[in-house]
């Protein structure tokens, strides 16, 4: 489960990549985003895309303590209305994301952080959803399970449960506007051979 990602790019550069009007109100405090902190998202209404600032993590359902940052069960009633409404879908700009190794290092006894990026795309996007929360707004992003053996995927070899859904540049419009069944067709692991890990 991804709980940390980098966004080492200016709002201007991000807006240019996504053809979005900058309505973010300025730069983020840090060049990384963790749960509960503000992040940038791209929303679309009619034909206009906007770069906005929202908090990462949906308010939790009853009985859950922490904000919910990853969408795993697309059929859950908790996510259904946001997924079904194209105006509540968003793109989450990212420059790299972190997953922790499952097994601790045999020498240090500590789990190791691994950073994943897409060398051909310095700024890429997760498939996200958002909702209003009072006068603010919150977002989360989808994760996808691997087909077959997770160890054959660059991310799955480190974190075998799932990885964030990365939207190809050519599919931004589809994620932001298509009927839900079509949009969820994008919820698959990004091609391993196009990714790099540090």
PDB file of C-alpha atoms in Angstrom:
ATOM      1  CA  UNK A   1       0.000   0.000   0.000  1.00  0.00           C
ATOM      2  CA  UNK A   2       1.560   3.274  -1.103  1.00  0.00           C
ATOM      3  CA  UNK A   3       1.804   5.739   1.786  1.00  0.00           C
ATOM      4  CA  UNK A   4       4.340   8.191   0.404  1.00  0.00           C
ATOM      5  CA  UNK A   5       5.031   9.769  -2.959  1.00  0.00           C
ATOM      6  CA  UNK A   6       7.113  12.603  -4.355  1.00  0.00           C
ATOM      7  CA  UNK A   7       5.927  15.551  -6.379  1.00  0.00           C
ATOM      8  CA  UNK A   8       9.134  17.346  -7.322  1.00  0.00           C
ATOM      9  CA  UNK A   9       7.701  19.701  -9.924  1.00  0.00           C
ATOM     10  CA  UNK A  10       6.221  23.186 -10.012  1.00  0.00           C
ATOM     11  CA  UNK A  11       2.481  23.793 -10.292  1.00  0.00           C
ATOM     12  CA  UNK A  12       3.207  25.480 -13.612  1.00  0.00           C
ATOM     13  CA  UNK A  13       4.968  22.392 -15.010  1.00  0.00           C
ATOM     14  CA  UNK A  14       2.265  20.077 -13.679  1.00  0.00           C
ATOM     15  CA  UNK A  15      -0.478  22.218 -15.189  1.00  0.00           C
ATOM     16  CA  UNK A  16       1.301  22.110 -18.552  1.00  0.00           C
ATOM     17  CA  UNK A  17       1.593  18.300 -18.501  1.00  0.00           C
ATOM     18  CA  UNK A  18      -2.121  17.853 -17.795  1.00  0.00           C
ATOM     19  CA  UNK A  19      -3.398  20.860 -19.779  1.00  0.00           C
ATOM     20  CA  UNK A  20      -4.935  22.163 -16.546  1.00  0.00           C
ATOM     21  CA  UNK A  21      -5.648  25.650 -15.208  1.00  0.00           C
ATOM     22  CA  UNK A  22      -3.736  26.214 -11.971  1.00  0.00           C
ATOM     23  CA  UNK A  23      -6.327  26.667  -9.223  1.00  0.00           C
ATOM     24  CA  UNK A  24      -4.077  25.161  -6.536  1.00  0.00           C
ATOM     25  CA  UNK A  25      -3.359  28.377  -4.664  1.00  0.00           C
ATOM     26  CA  UNK A  26       0.410  27.925  -4.746  1.00  0.00           C
ATOM     27  CA  UNK A  27       3.143  25.415  -4.057  1.00  0.00           C
ATOM     28  CA  UNK A  28       2.927  22.604  -1.535  1.00  0.00           C
ATOM     29  CA  UNK A  29       4.873  22.883   1.733  1.00  0.00           C
ATOM     30  CA  UNK A  30       7.071  19.900   0.830  1.00  0.00           C
ATOM     31  CA  UNK A  31       8.054  18.051  -2.351  1.00  0.00           C
ATOM     32  CA  UNK A  32       6.527  14.844  -1.004  1.00  0.00           C
ATOM     33  CA  UNK A  33       3.006  13.881   0.053  1.00  0.00           C
ATOM     34  CA  UNK A  34       2.041  11.612   2.950  1.00  0.00           C
ATOM     35  CA  UNK A  35      -1.418  10.689   4.300  1.00  0.00           C
ATOM     36  CA  UNK A  36      -3.323  13.607   5.786  1.00  0.00           C
ATOM     37  CA  UNK A  37      -1.167  16.196   4.019  1.00  0.00           C
ATOM     38  CA  UNK A  38      -2.164  18.365   1.067  1.00  0.00           C
ATOM     39  CA  UNK A  39      -1.423  17.137  -2.443  1.00  0.00           C
ATOM     40  CA  UNK A  40      -2.217  18.318  -5.951  1.00  0.00           C
ATOM     41  CA  UNK A  41      -4.882  16.710  -8.119  1.00  0.00           C
ATOM     42  CA  UNK A  42      -6.280  17.365 -11.580  1.00  0.00           C
ATOM     43  CA  UNK A  43     -10.069  17.454 -11.832  1.00  0.00           C
ATOM     44  CA  UNK A  44     -12.248  17.946 -14.879  1.00  0.00           C
ATOM     45  CA  UNK A  45     -15.638  19.588 -15.245  1.00  0.00           C
ATOM     46  CA  UNK A  46     -17.127  19.738 -18.729  1.00  0.00           C
ATOM     47  CA  UNK A  47     -14.021  20.237 -20.902  1.00  0.00           C
ATOM     48  CA  UNK A  48     -11.983  22.215 -18.355  1.00  0.00           C
ATOM     49  CA  UNK A  49      -9.239  20.658 -16.262  1.00  0.00           C
ATOM     50  CA  UNK A  50      -8.087  22.305 -13.036  1.00  0.00           C
ATOM     51  CA  UNK A  51      -5.077  21.688 -10.824  1.00  0.00           C
ATOM     52  CA  UNK A  52      -6.345  21.796  -7.244  1.00  0.00           C
ATOM     53  CA  UNK A  53      -5.033  21.276  -3.734  1.00  0.00           C
ATOM     54  CA  UNK A  54      -6.777  18.603  -1.644  1.00  0.00           C
ATOM     55  CA  UNK A  55      -5.939  16.520   1.415  1.00  0.00           C
ATOM     56  CA  UNK A  56      -4.776  12.938   0.831  1.00  0.00           C
ATOM     57  CA  UNK A  57      -7.150  10.534   2.554  1.00  0.00           C
ATOM     58  CA  UNK A  58     -10.911  10.092   2.663  1.00  0.00           C
ATOM     59  CA  UNK A  59     -12.504  10.451   6.101  1.00  0.00           C
ATOM     60  CA  UNK A  60     -12.681   6.893   7.489  1.00  0.00           C
ATOM     61  CA  UNK A  61     -15.877   4.870   7.838  1.00  0.00           C
ATOM     62  CA  UNK A  62     -17.235   4.244  11.357  1.00  0.00           C
ATOM     63  CA  UNK A  63     -14.891   2.126  13.464  1.00  0.00           C
ATOM     64  CA  UNK A  64     -11.783   2.977  11.427  1.00  0.00           C
ATOM     65  CA  UNK A  65      -9.191   5.345  12.923  1.00  0.00           C
ATOM     66  CA  UNK A  66      -7.114   6.510   9.981  1.00  0.00           C
ATOM     67  CA  UNK A  67      -8.030   8.263   6.766  1.00  0.00           C
ATOM     68  CA  UNK A  68      -8.411   5.898   3.795  1.00  0.00           C
ATOM     69  CA  UNK A  69      -5.763   6.667   1.178  1.00  0.00           C
ATOM     70  CA  UNK A  70      -5.917   3.701  -1.230  1.00  0.00           C
ATOM     71  CA  UNK A  71      -8.958   2.350  -3.101  1.00  0.00           C
ATOM     72  CA  UNK A  72      -8.782  -1.453  -3.300  1.00  0.00           C
ATOM     73  CA  UNK A  73     -12.347  -2.771  -3.475  1.00  0.00           C
ATOM     74  CA  UNK A  74     -13.921  -0.879  -6.379  1.00  0.00           C
ATOM     75  CA  UNK A  75     -17.347  -2.416  -5.650  1.00  0.00           C
ATOM     76  CA  UNK A  76     -17.490  -1.231  -2.037  1.00  0.00           C
ATOM     77  CA  UNK A  77     -20.350   1.143  -1.236  1.00  0.00           C
ATOM     78  CA  UNK A  78     -17.707   3.385   0.375  1.00  0.00           C
ATOM     79  CA  UNK A  79     -16.234   4.210  -3.073  1.00  0.00           C
ATOM     80  CA  UNK A  80     -19.141   3.522  -5.436  1.00  0.00           C
ATOM     81  CA  UNK A  81     -20.602   7.025  -5.785  1.00  0.00           C
ATOM     82  CA  UNK A  82     -17.219   8.715  -6.364  1.00  0.00           C
ATOM     83  CA  UNK A  83     -16.158   6.130  -8.942  1.00  0.00           C
ATOM     84  CA  UNK A  84     -19.490   6.277 -10.781  1.00  0.00           C
ATOM     85  CA  UNK A  85     -19.431  10.075 -11.103  1.00  0.00           C
ATOM     86  CA  UNK A  86     -16.782  11.173 -13.652  1.00  0.00           C
ATOM     87  CA  UNK A  87     -16.611  14.640 -12.054  1.00  0.00           C
ATOM     88  CA  UNK A  88     -15.416  12.969  -8.837  1.00  0.00           C
ATOM     89  CA  UNK A  89     -12.523  11.231 -10.580  1.00  0.00           C
ATOM     90  CA  UNK A  90      -9.132  12.890 -10.666  1.00  0.00           C
ATOM     91  CA  UNK A  91      -5.540  12.441 -11.731  1.00  0.00           C
ATOM     92  CA  UNK A  92      -2.935  12.535  -8.963  1.00  0.00           C
ATOM     93  CA  UNK A  93       0.374  13.950 -10.297  1.00  0.00           C
ATOM     94  CA  UNK A  94       3.459  12.046  -9.089  1.00  0.00           C
ATOM     95  CA  UNK A  95       7.197  12.074  -9.819  1.00  0.00           C
ATOM     96  CA  UNK A  96       7.998   8.880  -7.855  1.00  0.00           C
ATOM     97  CA  UNK A  97       6.367   6.689  -5.202  1.00  0.00           C
ATOM     98  CA  UNK A  98       7.602   4.541  -2.364  1.00  0.00           C
ATOM     99  CA  UNK A  99       6.880   0.994  -1.277  1.00  0.00           C
ATOM    100  CA  UNK A 100       8.535  -0.780   1.647  1.00  0.00           C
ATOM    101  CA  UNK A 101      10.084  -4.206   1.232  1.00  0.00           C
ATOM    102  CA  UNK A 102       7.969  -6.967   2.760  1.00  0.00           C
ATOM    103  CA  UNK A 103      10.907  -8.745   4.376  1.00  0.00           C
ATOM    104  CA  UNK A 104      13.411  -6.946   6.630  1.00  0.00           C
ATOM    105  CA  UNK A 105      17.021  -6.676   5.526  1.00  0.00           C
ATOM    106  CA  UNK A 106      18.924  -9.689   6.945  1.00  0.00           C
ATOM    107  CA  UNK A 107      21.773  -7.464   8.144  1.00  0.00           C
ATOM    108  CA  UNK A 108      19.985  -4.418   9.560  1.00  0.00           C
ATOM    109  CA  UNK A 109      16.698  -6.108  10.468  1.00  0.00           C
ATOM    110  CA  UNK A 110      14.849  -3.131   8.981  1.00  0.00           C
ATOM    111  CA  UNK A 111      12.515  -2.938   6.008  1.00  0.00           C
ATOM    112  CA  UNK A 112      13.956  -1.042   3.065  1.00  0.00           C
ATOM    113  CA  UNK A 113      12.195   1.773   1.161  1.00  0.00           C
ATOM    114  CA  UNK A 114      12.120   1.458  -2.643  1.00  0.00           C
ATOM    115  CA  UNK A 115      11.306   4.384  -4.948  1.00  0.00           C
ATOM    116  CA  UNK A 116       9.590   3.768  -8.284  1.00  0.00           C
ATOM    117  CA  UNK A 117       9.503   6.121 -11.253  1.00  0.00           C
ATOM    118  CA  UNK A 118       8.843   6.160 -14.993  1.00  0.00           C
ATOM    119  CA  UNK A 119      12.022   7.394 -16.722  1.00  0.00           C
ATOM    120  CA  UNK A 120      10.211   8.455 -19.909  1.00  0.00           C
ATOM    121  CA  UNK A 121       7.643  10.472 -17.918  1.00  0.00           C
ATOM    122  CA  UNK A 122       9.122  12.720 -15.210  1.00  0.00           C
ATOM    123  CA  UNK A 123       5.557  13.573 -14.124  1.00  0.00           C
ATOM    124  CA  UNK A 124       2.939  10.815 -14.297  1.00  0.00           C
ATOM    125  CA  UNK A 125      -0.471  10.257 -12.693  1.00  0.00           C
ATOM    126  CA  UNK A 126      -2.320   7.864 -10.426  1.00  0.00           C
ATOM    127  CA  UNK A 127      -6.032   7.222 -11.037  1.00  0.00           C
ATOM    128  CA  UNK A 128      -7.787   8.997  -8.173  1.00  0.00           C
ATOM    129  CA  UNK A 129     -11.179   9.934  -6.815  1.00  0.00           C
ATOM    130  CA  UNK A 130     -12.156  12.837  -4.587  1.00  0.00           C
ATOM    131  CA  UNK A 131     -14.999  14.157  -2.464  1.00  0.00           C
ATOM    132  CA  UNK A 132     -15.916  17.382  -0.690  1.00  0.00           C
ATOM    133  CA  UNK A 133     -15.264  17.408   3.058  1.00  0.00           C
ATOM    134  CA  UNK A 134     -16.841  20.492   4.565  1.00  0.00           C
ATOM    135  CA  UNK A 135     -15.109  23.494   3.015  1.00  0.00           C
ATOM    136  CA  UNK A 136     -12.216  21.293   1.915  1.00  0.00           C
ATOM    137  CA  UNK A 137     -11.819  18.222  -0.307  1.00  0.00           C
ATOM    138  CA  UNK A 138     -10.069  14.871   0.048  1.00  0.00           C
ATOM    139  CA  UNK A 139      -8.721  12.341  -2.437  1.00  0.00           C
ATOM    140  CA  UNK A 140      -7.528   8.754  -2.614  1.00  0.00           C
ATOM    141  CA  UNK A 141      -6.105   6.705  -5.464  1.00  0.00           C
ATOM    142  CA  UNK A 142      -6.781   3.271  -6.858  1.00  0.00           C
ATOM    143  CA  UNK A 143      -4.550   0.229  -6.480  1.00  0.00           C
ATOM    144  CA  UNK A 144      -4.443  -2.844  -8.716  1.00  0.00           C
ATOM    145  CA  UNK A 145      -3.509  -6.447  -7.997  1.00  0.00           C
ATOM    146  CA  UNK A 146      -1.083  -8.297 -10.245  1.00  0.00           C
ATOM    147  CA  UNK A 147      -2.035 -10.942 -12.776  1.00  0.00           C
ATOM    148  CA  UNK A 148      -0.054 -14.100 -12.072  1.00  0.00           C
ATOM    149  CA  UNK A 149       3.102 -14.032  -9.960  1.00  0.00           C
ATOM    150  CA  UNK A 150       3.694 -10.570  -8.396  1.00  0.00           C
ATOM    151  CA  UNK A 151       7.439 -11.264  -8.294  1.00  0.00           C
ATOM    152  CA  UNK A 152       7.582 -10.890 -12.084  1.00  0.00           C
ATOM    153  CA  UNK A 153       6.641  -7.188 -11.784  1.00  0.00           C
ATOM    154  CA  UNK A 154       9.180  -4.563 -10.662  1.00  0.00           C
ATOM    155  CA  UNK A 155       6.776  -3.251  -7.988  1.00  0.00           C
ATOM    156  CA  UNK A 156       5.296  -6.648  -7.117  1.00  0.00           C
ATOM    157  CA  UNK A 157       8.744  -8.036  -6.335  1.00  0.00           C
ATOM    158  CA  UNK A 158       8.914  -5.486  -3.490  1.00  0.00           C
ATOM    159  CA  UNK A 159       5.240  -5.152  -2.538  1.00  0.00           C
ATOM    160  CA  UNK A 160       3.238  -8.172  -3.757  1.00  0.00           C
ATOM    161  CA  UNK A 161      -0.257  -7.104  -2.609  1.00  0.00           C
ATOM    162  CA  UNK A 162      -0.965  -4.315  -5.102  1.00  0.00           C
ATOM    163  CA  UNK A 163       0.412  -1.182  -6.717  1.00  0.00           C
ATOM    164  CA  UNK A 164      -1.045   2.259  -7.473  1.00  0.00           C
ATOM    165  CA  UNK A 165      -2.975   2.471 -10.744  1.00  0.00           C
ATOM    166  CA  UNK A 166      -0.878   4.597 -13.097  1.00  0.00           C
ATOM    167  CA  UNK A 167      -2.812   6.162 -15.973  1.00  0.00           C
ATOM    168  CA  UNK A 168      -1.110   6.323 -19.357  1.00  0.00           C
ATOM    169  CA  UNK A 169      -0.993   9.787 -20.937  1.00  0.00           C
ATOM    170  CA  UNK A 170      -3.342   8.633 -23.701  1.00  0.00           C
ATOM    171  CA  UNK A 171      -5.958   7.551 -21.142  1.00  0.00           C
ATOM    172  CA  UNK A 172      -6.319  10.719 -19.047  1.00  0.00           C
ATOM    173  CA  UNK A 173      -9.552  11.713 -20.781  1.00  0.00           C
ATOM    174  CA  UNK A 174     -10.932   8.185 -20.486  1.00  0.00           C
ATOM    175  CA  UNK A 175     -10.300   8.085 -16.732  1.00  0.00           C
ATOM    176  CA  UNK A 176     -11.831  11.529 -16.208  1.00  0.00           C
ATOM    177  CA  UNK A 177     -14.936  11.141 -18.407  1.00  0.00           C
ATOM    178  CA  UNK A 178     -15.807   7.533 -19.327  1.00  0.00           C
ATOM    179  CA  UNK A 179     -18.618   5.466 -17.796  1.00  0.00           C
ATOM    180  CA  UNK A 180     -17.392   3.666 -14.698  1.00  0.00           C
ATOM    181  CA  UNK A 181     -17.116   0.187 -16.273  1.00  0.00           C
ATOM    182  CA  UNK A 182     -14.930   1.565 -19.058  1.00  0.00           C
ATOM    183  CA  UNK A 183     -12.841   3.721 -16.711  1.00  0.00           C
ATOM    184  CA  UNK A 184     -12.164   0.770 -14.397  1.00  0.00           C
ATOM    185  CA  UNK A 185     -10.697  -1.074 -17.371  1.00  0.00           C
ATOM    186  CA  UNK A 186      -7.629   1.102 -16.699  1.00  0.00           C
ATOM    187  CA  UNK A 187      -7.188  -0.344 -13.204  1.00  0.00           C
ATOM    188  CA  UNK A 188      -4.313  -2.682 -14.071  1.00  0.00           C
ATOM    189  CA  UNK A 189      -0.602  -2.707 -13.142  1.00  0.00           C
ATOM    190  CA  UNK A 190       1.497  -0.371 -15.277  1.00  0.00           C
ATOM    191  CA  UNK A 191       3.962  -2.201 -17.572  1.00  0.00           C
ATOM    192  CA  UNK A 192       6.954  -3.212 -15.502  1.00  0.00           C
ATOM    193  CA  UNK A 193       9.450  -2.676 -18.339  1.00  0.00           C
ATOM    194  CA  UNK A 194       8.582   1.061 -18.434  1.00  0.00           C
ATOM    195  CA  UNK A 195       9.395   1.577 -14.751  1.00  0.00           C
ATOM    196  CA  UNK A 196      12.576   2.029 -12.725  1.00  0.00           C
ATOM    197  CA  UNK A 197      13.351   1.392  -9.046  1.00  0.00           C
ATOM    198  CA  UNK A 198      15.951   2.944  -6.738  1.00  0.00           C
TER     199      UNK A 198
END
